[in-house]
Coordinates of C-alpha atoms and ligand atoms in Angstrom, one line a residue:
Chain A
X176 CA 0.0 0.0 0.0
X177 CA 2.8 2.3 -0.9
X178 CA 0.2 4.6 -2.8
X179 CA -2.2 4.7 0.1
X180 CA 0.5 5.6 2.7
X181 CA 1.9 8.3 0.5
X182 CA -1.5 9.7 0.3
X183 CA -1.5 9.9 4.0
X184 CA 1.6 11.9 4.6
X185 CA 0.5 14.6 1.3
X186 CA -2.4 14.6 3.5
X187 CA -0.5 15.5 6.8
X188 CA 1.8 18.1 5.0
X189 CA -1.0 19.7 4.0
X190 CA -2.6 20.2 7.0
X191 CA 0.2 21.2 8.7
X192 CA 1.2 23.8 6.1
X193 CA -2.1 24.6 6.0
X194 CA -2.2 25.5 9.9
X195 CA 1.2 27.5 9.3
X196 CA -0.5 29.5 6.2
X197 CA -3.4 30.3 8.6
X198 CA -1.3 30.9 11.5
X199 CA 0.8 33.2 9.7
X200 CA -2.3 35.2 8.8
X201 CA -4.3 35.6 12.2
X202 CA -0.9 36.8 12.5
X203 CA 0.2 34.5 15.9
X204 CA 2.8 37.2 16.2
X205 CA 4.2 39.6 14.1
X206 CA 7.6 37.6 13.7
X207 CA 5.7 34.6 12.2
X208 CA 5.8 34.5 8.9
X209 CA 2.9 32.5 6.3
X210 CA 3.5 30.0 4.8
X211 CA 3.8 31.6 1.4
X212 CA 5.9 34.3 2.3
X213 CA 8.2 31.8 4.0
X214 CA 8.2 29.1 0.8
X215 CA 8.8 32.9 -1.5
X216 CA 11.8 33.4 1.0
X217 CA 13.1 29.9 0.0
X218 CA 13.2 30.2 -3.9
X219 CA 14.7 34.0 -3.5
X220 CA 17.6 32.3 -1.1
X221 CA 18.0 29.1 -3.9
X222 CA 17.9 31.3 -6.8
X223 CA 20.7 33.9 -5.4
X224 CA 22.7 30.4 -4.3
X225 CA 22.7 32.0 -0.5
X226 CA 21.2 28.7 0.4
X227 CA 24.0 26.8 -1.4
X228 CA 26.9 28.5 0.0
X229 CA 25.1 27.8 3.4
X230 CA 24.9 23.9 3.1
X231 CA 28.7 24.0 1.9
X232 CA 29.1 24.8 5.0
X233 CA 26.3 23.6 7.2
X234 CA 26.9 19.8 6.1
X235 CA 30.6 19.7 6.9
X236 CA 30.3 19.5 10.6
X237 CA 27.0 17.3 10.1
X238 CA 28.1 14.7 8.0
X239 CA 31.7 14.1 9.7
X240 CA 29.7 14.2 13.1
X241 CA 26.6 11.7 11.7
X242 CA 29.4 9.6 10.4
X243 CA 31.5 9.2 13.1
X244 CA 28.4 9.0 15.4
X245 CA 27.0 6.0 13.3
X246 CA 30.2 4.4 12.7
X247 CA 31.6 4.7 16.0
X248 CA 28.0 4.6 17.8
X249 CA 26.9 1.5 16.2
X250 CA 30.4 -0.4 16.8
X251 CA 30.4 0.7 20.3
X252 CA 26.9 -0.4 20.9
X253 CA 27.7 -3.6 19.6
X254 CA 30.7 -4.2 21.9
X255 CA 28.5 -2.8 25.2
X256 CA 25.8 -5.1 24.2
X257 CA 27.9 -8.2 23.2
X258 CA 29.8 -8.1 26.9
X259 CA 28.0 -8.1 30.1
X260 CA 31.2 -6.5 31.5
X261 CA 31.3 -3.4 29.8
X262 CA 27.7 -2.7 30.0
X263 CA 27.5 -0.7 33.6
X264 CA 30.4 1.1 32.7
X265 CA 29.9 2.9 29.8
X266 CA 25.8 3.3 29.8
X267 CA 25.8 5.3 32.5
X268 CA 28.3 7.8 30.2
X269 CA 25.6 7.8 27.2
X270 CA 22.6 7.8 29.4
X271 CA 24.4 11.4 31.3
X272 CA 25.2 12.3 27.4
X273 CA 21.9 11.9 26.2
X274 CA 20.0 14.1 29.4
X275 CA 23.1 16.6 29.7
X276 CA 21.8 20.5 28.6
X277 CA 24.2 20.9 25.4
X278 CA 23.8 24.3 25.6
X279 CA 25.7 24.5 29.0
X280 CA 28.2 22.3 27.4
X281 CA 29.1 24.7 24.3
X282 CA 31.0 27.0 26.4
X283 CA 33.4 23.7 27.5
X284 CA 34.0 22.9 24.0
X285 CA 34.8 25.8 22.5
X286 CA 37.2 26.7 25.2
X287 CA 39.0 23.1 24.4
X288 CA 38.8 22.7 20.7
X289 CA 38.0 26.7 19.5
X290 CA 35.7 27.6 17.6
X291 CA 36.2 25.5 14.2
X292 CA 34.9 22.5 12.6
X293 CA 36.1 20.3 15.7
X294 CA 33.2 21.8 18.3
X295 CA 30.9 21.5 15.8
X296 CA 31.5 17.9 15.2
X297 CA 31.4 17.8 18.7
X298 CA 28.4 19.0 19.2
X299 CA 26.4 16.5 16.4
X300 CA 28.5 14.0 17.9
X301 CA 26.8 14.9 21.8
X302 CA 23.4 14.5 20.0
X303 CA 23.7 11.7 18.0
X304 CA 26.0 9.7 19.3
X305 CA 24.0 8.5 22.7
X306 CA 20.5 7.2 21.4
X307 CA 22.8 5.4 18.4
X308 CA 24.7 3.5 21.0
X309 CA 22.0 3.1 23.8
X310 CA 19.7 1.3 20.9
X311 CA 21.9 -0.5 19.5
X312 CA 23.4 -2.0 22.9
X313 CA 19.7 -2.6 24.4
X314 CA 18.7 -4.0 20.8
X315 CA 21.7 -6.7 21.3
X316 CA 21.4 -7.3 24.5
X317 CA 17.9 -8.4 23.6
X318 CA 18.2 -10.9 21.3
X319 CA 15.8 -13.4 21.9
X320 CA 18.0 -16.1 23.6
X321 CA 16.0 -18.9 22.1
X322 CA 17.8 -18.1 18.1
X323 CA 21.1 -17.8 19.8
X324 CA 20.5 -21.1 21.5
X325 CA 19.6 -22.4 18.2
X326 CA 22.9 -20.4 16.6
X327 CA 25.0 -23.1 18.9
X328 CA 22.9 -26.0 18.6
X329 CA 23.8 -26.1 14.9
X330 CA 27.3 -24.9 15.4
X331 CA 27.6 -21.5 14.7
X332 CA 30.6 -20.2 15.4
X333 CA 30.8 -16.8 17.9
X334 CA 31.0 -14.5 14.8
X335 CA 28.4 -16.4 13.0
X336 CA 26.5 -16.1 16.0
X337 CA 26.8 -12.2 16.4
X338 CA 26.9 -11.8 12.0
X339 CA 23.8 -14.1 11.2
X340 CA 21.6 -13.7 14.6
X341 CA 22.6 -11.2 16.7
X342 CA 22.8 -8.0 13.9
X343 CA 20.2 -9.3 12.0
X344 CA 17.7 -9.7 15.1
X345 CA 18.8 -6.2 16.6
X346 CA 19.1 -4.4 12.6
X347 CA 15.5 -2.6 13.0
X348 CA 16.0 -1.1 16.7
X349 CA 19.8 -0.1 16.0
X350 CA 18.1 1.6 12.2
X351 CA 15.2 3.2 14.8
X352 CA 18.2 4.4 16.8
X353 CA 19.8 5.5 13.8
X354 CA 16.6 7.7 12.7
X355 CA 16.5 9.0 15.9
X356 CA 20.6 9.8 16.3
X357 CA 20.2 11.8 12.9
X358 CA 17.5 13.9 13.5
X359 CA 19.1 15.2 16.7
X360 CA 22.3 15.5 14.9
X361 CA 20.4 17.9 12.5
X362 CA 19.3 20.3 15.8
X363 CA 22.9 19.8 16.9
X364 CA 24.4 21.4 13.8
X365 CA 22.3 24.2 13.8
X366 CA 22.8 24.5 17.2
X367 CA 26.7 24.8 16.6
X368 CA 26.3 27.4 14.1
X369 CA 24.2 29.6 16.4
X370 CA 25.8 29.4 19.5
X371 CA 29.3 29.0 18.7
X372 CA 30.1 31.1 15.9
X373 CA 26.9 31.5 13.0
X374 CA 27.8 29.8 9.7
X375 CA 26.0 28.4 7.0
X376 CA 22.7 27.9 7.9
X377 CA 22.6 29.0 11.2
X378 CA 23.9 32.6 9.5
X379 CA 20.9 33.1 7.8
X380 CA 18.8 32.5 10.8
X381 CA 21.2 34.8 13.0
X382 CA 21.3 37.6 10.1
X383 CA 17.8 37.5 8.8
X384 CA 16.7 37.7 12.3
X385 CA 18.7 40.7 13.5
X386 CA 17.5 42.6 10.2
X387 CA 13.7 41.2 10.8
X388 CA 13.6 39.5 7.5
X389 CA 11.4 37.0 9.2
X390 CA 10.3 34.5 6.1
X391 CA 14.4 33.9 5.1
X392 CA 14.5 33.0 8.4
X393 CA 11.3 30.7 8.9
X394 CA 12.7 29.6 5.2
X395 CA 16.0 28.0 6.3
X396 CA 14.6 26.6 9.3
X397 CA 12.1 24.9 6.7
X398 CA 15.0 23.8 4.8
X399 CA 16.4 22.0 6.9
X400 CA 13.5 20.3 8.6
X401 CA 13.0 18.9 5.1
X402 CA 16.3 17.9 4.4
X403 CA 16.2 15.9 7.5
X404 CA 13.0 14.3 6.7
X405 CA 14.5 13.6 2.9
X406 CA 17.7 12.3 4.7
X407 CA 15.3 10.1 7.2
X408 CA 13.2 8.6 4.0
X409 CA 16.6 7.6 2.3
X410 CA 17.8 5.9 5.3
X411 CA 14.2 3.7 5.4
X412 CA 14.9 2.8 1.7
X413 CA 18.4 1.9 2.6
X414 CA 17.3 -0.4 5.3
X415 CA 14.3 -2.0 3.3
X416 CA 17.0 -2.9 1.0
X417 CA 19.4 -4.5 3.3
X418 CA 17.5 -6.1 5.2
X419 CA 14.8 -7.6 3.2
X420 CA 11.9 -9.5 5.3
X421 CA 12.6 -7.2 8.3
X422 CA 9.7 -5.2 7.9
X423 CA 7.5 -9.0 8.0
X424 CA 7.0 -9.0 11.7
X425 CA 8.7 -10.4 14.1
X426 CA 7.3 -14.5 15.3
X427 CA 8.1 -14.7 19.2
X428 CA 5.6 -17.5 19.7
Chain B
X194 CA 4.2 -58.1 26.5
X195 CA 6.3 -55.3 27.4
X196 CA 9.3 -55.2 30.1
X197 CA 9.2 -52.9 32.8
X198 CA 12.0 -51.8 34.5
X199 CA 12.9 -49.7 37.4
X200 CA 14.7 -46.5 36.6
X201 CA 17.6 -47.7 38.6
X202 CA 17.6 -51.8 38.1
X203 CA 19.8 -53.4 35.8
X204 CA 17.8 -55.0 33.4
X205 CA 18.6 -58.8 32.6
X206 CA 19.0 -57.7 28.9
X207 CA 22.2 -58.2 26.8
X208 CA 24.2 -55.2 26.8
X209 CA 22.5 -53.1 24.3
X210 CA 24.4 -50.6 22.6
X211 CA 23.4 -47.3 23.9
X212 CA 23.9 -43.7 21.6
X213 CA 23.4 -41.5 24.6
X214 CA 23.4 -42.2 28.2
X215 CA 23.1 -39.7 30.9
X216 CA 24.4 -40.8 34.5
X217 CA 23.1 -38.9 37.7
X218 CA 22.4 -36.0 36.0
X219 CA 20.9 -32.9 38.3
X220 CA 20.5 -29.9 37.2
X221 CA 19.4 -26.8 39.7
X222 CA 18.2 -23.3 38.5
X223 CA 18.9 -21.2 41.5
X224 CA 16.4 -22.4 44.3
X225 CA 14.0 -25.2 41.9
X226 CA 15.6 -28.6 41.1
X227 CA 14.7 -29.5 37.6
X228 CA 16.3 -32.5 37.0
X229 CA 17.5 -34.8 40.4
X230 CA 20.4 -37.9 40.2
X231 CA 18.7 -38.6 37.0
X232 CA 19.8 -41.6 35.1
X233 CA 18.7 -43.0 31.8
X234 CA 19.6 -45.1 28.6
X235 CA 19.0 -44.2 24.9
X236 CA 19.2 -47.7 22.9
X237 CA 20.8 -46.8 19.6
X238 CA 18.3 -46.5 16.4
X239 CA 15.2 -46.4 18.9
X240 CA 13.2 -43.8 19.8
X241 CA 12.6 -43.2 23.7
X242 CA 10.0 -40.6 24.6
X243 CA 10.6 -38.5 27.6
X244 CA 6.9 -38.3 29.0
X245 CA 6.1 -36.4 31.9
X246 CA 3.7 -33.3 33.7
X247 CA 4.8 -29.8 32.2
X248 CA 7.5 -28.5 34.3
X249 CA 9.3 -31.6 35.1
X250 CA 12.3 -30.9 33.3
X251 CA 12.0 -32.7 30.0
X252 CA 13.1 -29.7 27.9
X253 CA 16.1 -29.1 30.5
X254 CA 17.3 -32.9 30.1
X255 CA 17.3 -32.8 26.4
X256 CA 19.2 -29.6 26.3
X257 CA 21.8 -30.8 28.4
X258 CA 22.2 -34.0 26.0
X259 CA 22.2 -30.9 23.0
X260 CA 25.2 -29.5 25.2
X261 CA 22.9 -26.4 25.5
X262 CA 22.7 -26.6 29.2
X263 CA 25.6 -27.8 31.9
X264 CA 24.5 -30.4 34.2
X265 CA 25.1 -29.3 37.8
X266 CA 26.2 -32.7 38.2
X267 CA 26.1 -36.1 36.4
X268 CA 27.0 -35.9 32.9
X269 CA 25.8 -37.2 29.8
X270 CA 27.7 -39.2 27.2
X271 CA 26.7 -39.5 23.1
X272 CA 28.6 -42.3 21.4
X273 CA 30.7 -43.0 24.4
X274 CA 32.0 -39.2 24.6
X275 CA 31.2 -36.7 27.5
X276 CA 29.2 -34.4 26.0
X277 CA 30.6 -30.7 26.6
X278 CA 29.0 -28.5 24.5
X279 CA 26.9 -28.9 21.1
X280 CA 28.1 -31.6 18.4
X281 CA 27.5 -32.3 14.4
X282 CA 25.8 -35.9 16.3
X283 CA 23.3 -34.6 17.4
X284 CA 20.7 -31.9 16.1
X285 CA 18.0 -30.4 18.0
X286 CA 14.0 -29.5 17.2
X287 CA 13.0 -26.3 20.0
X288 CA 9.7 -26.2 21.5
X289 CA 9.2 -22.9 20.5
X290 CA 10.7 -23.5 17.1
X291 CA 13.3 -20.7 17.2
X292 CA 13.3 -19.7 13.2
X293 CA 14.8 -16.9 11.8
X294 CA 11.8 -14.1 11.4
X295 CA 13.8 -12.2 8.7
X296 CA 14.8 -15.5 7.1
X297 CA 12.5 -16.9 4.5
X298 CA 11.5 -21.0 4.7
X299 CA 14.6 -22.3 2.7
X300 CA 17.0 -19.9 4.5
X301 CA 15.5 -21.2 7.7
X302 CA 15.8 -24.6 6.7
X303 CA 19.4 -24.7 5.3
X304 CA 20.6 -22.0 8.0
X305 CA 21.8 -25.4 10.6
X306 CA 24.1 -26.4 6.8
X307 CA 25.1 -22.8 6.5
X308 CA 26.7 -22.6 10.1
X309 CA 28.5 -25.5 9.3
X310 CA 29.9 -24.0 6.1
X311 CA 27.7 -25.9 3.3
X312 CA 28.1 -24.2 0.2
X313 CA 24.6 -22.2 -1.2
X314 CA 23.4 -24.5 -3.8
X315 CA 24.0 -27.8 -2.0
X316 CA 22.6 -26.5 0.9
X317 CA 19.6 -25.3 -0.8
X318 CA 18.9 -28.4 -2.6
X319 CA 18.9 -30.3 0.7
X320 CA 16.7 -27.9 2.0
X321 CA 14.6 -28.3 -0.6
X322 CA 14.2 -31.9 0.2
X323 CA 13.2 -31.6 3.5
X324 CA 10.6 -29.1 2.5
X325 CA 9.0 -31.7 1.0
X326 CA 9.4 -34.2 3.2
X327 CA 7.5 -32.5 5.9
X328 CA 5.0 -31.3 3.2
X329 CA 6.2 -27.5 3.1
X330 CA 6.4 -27.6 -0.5
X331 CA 5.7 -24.3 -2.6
X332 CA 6.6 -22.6 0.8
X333 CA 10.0 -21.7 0.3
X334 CA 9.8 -17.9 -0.1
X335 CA 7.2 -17.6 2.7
X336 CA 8.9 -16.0 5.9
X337 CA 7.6 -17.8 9.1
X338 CA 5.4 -14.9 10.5
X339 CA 3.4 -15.5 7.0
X340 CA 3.1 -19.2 8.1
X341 CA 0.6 -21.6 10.9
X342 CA 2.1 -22.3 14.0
X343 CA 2.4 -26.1 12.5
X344 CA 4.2 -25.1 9.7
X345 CA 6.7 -23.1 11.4
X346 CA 7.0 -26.4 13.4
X347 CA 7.6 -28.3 10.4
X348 CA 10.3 -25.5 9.1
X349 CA 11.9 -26.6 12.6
X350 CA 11.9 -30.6 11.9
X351 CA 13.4 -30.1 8.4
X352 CA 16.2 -27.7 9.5
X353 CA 17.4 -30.5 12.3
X354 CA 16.6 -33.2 9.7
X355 CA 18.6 -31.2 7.2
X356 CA 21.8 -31.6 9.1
X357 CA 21.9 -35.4 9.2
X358 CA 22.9 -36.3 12.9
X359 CA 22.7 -39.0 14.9
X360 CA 20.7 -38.1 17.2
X361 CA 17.8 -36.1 16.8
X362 CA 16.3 -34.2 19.9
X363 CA 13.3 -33.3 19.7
X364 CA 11.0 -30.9 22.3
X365 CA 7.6 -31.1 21.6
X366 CA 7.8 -31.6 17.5
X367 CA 4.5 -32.0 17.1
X368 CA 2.6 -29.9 19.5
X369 CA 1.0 -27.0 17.5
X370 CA 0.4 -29.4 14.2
X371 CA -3.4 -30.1 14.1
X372 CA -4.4 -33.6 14.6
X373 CA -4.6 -35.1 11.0
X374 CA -0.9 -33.7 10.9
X375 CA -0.1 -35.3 13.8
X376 CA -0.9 -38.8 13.2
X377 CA 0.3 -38.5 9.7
X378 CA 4.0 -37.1 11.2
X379 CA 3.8 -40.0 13.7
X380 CA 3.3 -42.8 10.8
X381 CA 6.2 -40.5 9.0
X382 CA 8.5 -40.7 12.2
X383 CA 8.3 -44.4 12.6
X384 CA 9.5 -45.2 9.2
X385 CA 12.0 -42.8 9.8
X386 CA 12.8 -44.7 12.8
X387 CA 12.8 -47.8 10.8
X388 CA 14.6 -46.5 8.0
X389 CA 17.3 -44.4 9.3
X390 CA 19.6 -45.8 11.8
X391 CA 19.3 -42.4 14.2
X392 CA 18.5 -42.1 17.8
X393 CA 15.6 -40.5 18.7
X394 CA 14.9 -38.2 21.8
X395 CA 11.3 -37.1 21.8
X396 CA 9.3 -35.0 24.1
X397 CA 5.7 -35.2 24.5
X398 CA 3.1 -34.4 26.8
X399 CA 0.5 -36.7 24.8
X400 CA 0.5 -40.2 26.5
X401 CA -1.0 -41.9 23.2
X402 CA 1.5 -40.1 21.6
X403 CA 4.4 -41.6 23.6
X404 CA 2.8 -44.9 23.0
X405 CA 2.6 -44.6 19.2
X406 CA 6.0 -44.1 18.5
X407 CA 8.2 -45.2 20.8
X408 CA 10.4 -48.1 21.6
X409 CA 11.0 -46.9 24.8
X410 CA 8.9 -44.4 27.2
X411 CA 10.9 -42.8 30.1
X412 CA 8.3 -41.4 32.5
X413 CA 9.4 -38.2 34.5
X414 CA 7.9 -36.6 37.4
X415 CA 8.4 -34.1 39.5
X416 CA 9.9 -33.9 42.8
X417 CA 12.2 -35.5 42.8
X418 CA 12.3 -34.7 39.3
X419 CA 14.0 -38.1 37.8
X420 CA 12.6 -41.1 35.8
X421 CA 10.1 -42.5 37.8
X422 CA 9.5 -45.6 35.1
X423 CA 10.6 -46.4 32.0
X424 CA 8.3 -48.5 29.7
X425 CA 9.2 -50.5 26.5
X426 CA 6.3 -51.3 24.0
X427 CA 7.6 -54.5 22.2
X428 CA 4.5 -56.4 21.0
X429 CA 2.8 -54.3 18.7
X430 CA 5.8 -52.6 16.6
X431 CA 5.4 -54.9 14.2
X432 CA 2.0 -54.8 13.6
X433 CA 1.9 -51.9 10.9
X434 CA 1.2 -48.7 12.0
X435 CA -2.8 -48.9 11.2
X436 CA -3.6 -51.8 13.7
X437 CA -1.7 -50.4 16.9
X438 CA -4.1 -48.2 18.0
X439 CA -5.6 -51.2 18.5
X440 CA -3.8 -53.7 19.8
X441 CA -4.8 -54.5 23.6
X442 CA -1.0 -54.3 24.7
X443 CA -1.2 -50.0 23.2
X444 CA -4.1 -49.7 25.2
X445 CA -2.9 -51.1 28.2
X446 CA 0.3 -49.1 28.7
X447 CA -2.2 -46.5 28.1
X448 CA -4.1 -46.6 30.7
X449 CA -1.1 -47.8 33.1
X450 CA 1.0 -44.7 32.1
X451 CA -1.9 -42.0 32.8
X452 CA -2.9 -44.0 36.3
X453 CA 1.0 -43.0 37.2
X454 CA 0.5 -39.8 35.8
X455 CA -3.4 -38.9 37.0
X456 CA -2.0 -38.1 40.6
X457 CA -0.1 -35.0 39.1
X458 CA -3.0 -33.2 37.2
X459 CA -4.8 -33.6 40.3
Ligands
ATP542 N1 16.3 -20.7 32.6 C1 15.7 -21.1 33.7 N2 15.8 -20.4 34.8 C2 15.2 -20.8 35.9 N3 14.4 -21.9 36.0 C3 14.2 -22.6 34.9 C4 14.8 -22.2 33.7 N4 14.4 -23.1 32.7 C5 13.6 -24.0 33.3 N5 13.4 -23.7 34.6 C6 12.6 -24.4 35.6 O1 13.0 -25.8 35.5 C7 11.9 -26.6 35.5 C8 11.9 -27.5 34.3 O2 11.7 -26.8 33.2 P1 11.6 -27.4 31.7 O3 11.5 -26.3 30.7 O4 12.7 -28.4 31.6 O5 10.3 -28.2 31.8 P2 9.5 -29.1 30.8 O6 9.4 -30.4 31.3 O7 10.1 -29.0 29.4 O8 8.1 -28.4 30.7 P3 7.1 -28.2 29.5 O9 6.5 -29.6 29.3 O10 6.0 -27.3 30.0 O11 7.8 -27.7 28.3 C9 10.6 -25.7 35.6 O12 10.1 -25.8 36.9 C10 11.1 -24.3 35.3 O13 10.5 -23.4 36.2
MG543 MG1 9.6 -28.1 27.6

């Protein structure tokens, strides 16, 4: 039902843009913008290329951050969930990372590492990284044991174990953590680029603001709310693919 | 007429040649005793039920003999060796099936030849077989949440079968298969019995059950959880499969077997 399903979420987006348009024209305040004006905004700032130059630099700290956050997340994950050892050690870090007000630790970083690329990585990582690894550790750890049991009984090997059963079984919570790690490392880029120095897209927001030019502003905000949920619907297709018959259910009985 | 022995006598029988004993086996999960000082023969090529009130600890012996489970004490030996962890001898059906989800029917199937390194299309085509052996046919692609509880069952049976082992433990095999299914895969397991020279460890909760197929019926109860009796049909086995249902000797173990039982449903 692929056609029905995409009917749903045009439906949604209207609405919701719909509430936005009327919002805009009670006016809620006068720094909201409509709808319109906001979507007008967004083909002046693509047509002059601002919005270009902005994701140049925008996506640098975001995609070394996502990356390392997946990467790193995922493998750490696996290695907290794998060993019953490690497990009361290093949650408790992740768990602290995921609660901790970033905002209060901005100041920290930028007195460490300045006020480059490094914090901003930094900053992604603080937001992604924690739900990557808490889901992926909690997904392994619960594999149901009754597979693994049946992973020995025929003689898998440890690795076969953990490569065949293990990922496999925990694959949709560690994608769902995935999801999740992404969208925050989204808010944690734009975060870096307001409060530590404003590039990129976080420059429009800063400078359309302090001249009042409220729909550029509303407009980059859009942007990259939608690039997130474009990134998000890529990320589903790339798990569909890999992991064919994951999306069938799960049999527990 | 059949023998009956005591779990602990020394039958007057030649020495029989056993595929898997277990000697004083206990087995204690924290605070409950599953399994207490229990001893028992498996003859090789026959089939011995383990019979006995949920609970008892019939899924916990056979998973020690799988080498799934440590014994606390006692140990259990398969062709002569002590059995420390899981072997290519012996293969095991689970109670509650344990298949792959993500895994279609013939990935499920052939997954026991793919641990053990099988290459793709021989596994397959072994697979393949035993799809249609346990009547799974034209099922292949299906993933087990798309099939019955039975089925998925029978995905189970033909992945242990698939292996080729020895000894084939089996919880339960037939438990969610509906009754026409049932008798048909208890006619199917004795000729396999007959045909195959494999050992066969089956639980069951269904006294007729226990009856039907086996050569040799090791009652379990509960506190102290051992083998209380162990019962050896011998006069109607060669009777074809159609009259023992039948034969006064069936219906007599019967009836003995659920008056030793009765006092535990109670
Ligand atoms: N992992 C475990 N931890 C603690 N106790 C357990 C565990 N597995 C089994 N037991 C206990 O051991 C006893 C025997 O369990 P077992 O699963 O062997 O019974 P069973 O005879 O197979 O029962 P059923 O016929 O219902 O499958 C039960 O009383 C159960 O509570
Ligand atoms: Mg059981």
């Amino acid at each position: 039902m692929p056609g029905r399903s995409l009917l749903l979420k045009l439906l949604s987006a209207v609405i919701v843009f719909g509430a936005w348009e009327i919002a805009g024209r009670i006016p809620v305040s006068y720094a909201f913008p409509t709808f319109l004006e906001s979507m007008w905004a967004l083909v002046k700032l693509t047509l002059d290329g601002t919005i270009f130059t902005a994701y140049a630099e925008t996506l640098k700290p975001l995609v070394v951050g996502i990356v390392i956050s997946a990467v790193l997340g995922i493998g750490l994950g696996l290695w907290i969930g794998l060993s019953s050892k490690f497990d009361w050690l290093f949650s408790p870090i992740f768990v602290v990372m995921q609660s901790a007000p970033l905002a209060a630790l901005i100041p920290l970083l930028v007195m460490a590492y300045g006020i480059g690329l490094t914090s901003k990585v930094f900053v992604v990582c603080i937001m992604a990284m924690p739900v990557i690894v808490l889901n992926t550790s909690g997904a392994v750890r619960n594999t149901p044991s009754t597979i693994k049991e049946m992973g020995r009984a025929f003689l898998g090997s440890e690795r076969d174990i953990i490569l065949k059963i293990i990922i496999p079984a925990a694959s949709p919570i560690i994608f769902a953590g995935l999801r999740l790690g992404i969208s925050a490392g989204f808010i944690g880029a734009i975060l870096a680029e307001l409060k530590i120095t404003p590039t990129g897209v976080g420059d429009i927001i800063t400078y359309s603001r302090s001249i009042a030019d409220y729909p550029s502003m509303y407009a980059a905000i859009f942007s990259i709310i939608l690039l997130a949920v474009l990134f998000l619907n890529l990320l589903e297709r790339v798990e569909l693919l890999l992991f064919k018959g994951h999306n069938r259910g799960y049999v527990s009985d | 007429m059949s023998q009956i022995r005591d779990a602990h006598g020394r039958d007057d029988q030649p020495e029989v040649d056993n595929a898997v004993t277990a000697r004083n086996v206990s087995k204690t999960y924290g605070d409950v005793e599953a399994l207490k000082d229990l001893s028992l023969d498996f003859p090789r090529g026959q089939l011995t039920s383990l019979l006995g009130p949920s609970g008892c600890g019939k899924t916990t012996l056979l998973k020690i003999i799988g080498g799934l489970l440590a014994p606390t004490s006692g140990e259990v030996e398969v062709n002569g060796q002590t059995v420390t962890g899981p072997g290519p001898d012996r293969a095991f059906v689970f109670q509650d099936f344990a298949l792959l989800p993500w895994a279609n029917v013939i990935r499920n199937v052939a997954f026991g030849l793919e641990l053990r390194g099988v290459a793709r299309s021989e596994r397959e085509e072994i697979a393949q077989k035993y799809i249609h052996n346990v009547g799974l046919g034209g099922f292949e692609n299906s993933y087990p949440h798309e099939l019955s509880g039975g089925m998925r069952q029978r995905v189970g049976l033909a992945r242990a079968l698939s292996v080729d082992a020895q000894v084939l433990l089996m919880d339960e095999p037939f438990s969610a298969v509906d009754e026409q299914t049932r008798r048909k895969f208890q006619e199917d397991l004795l000729s396999l019995v007959q045909h195959e020279s494999k050992t066969f460890i089956f639980v069951t909760h269904s006294i007729e059950e226990a009856v039907y197929v086996s050569d040799q019926i090791a009652i379990l109860l509960p506190r102290p959880s051992r083998v209380s009796e162990v019962i050896k049909p011998t006069g109607f086995r060669n009777k074809g499969t159609d009259n023992i249902r039948r034969d006064p000797e069936y219906l007599d173990i019967v009836d003995r077997i659920w008056a030793s039982l009765r006092s535990y449903v109670e």
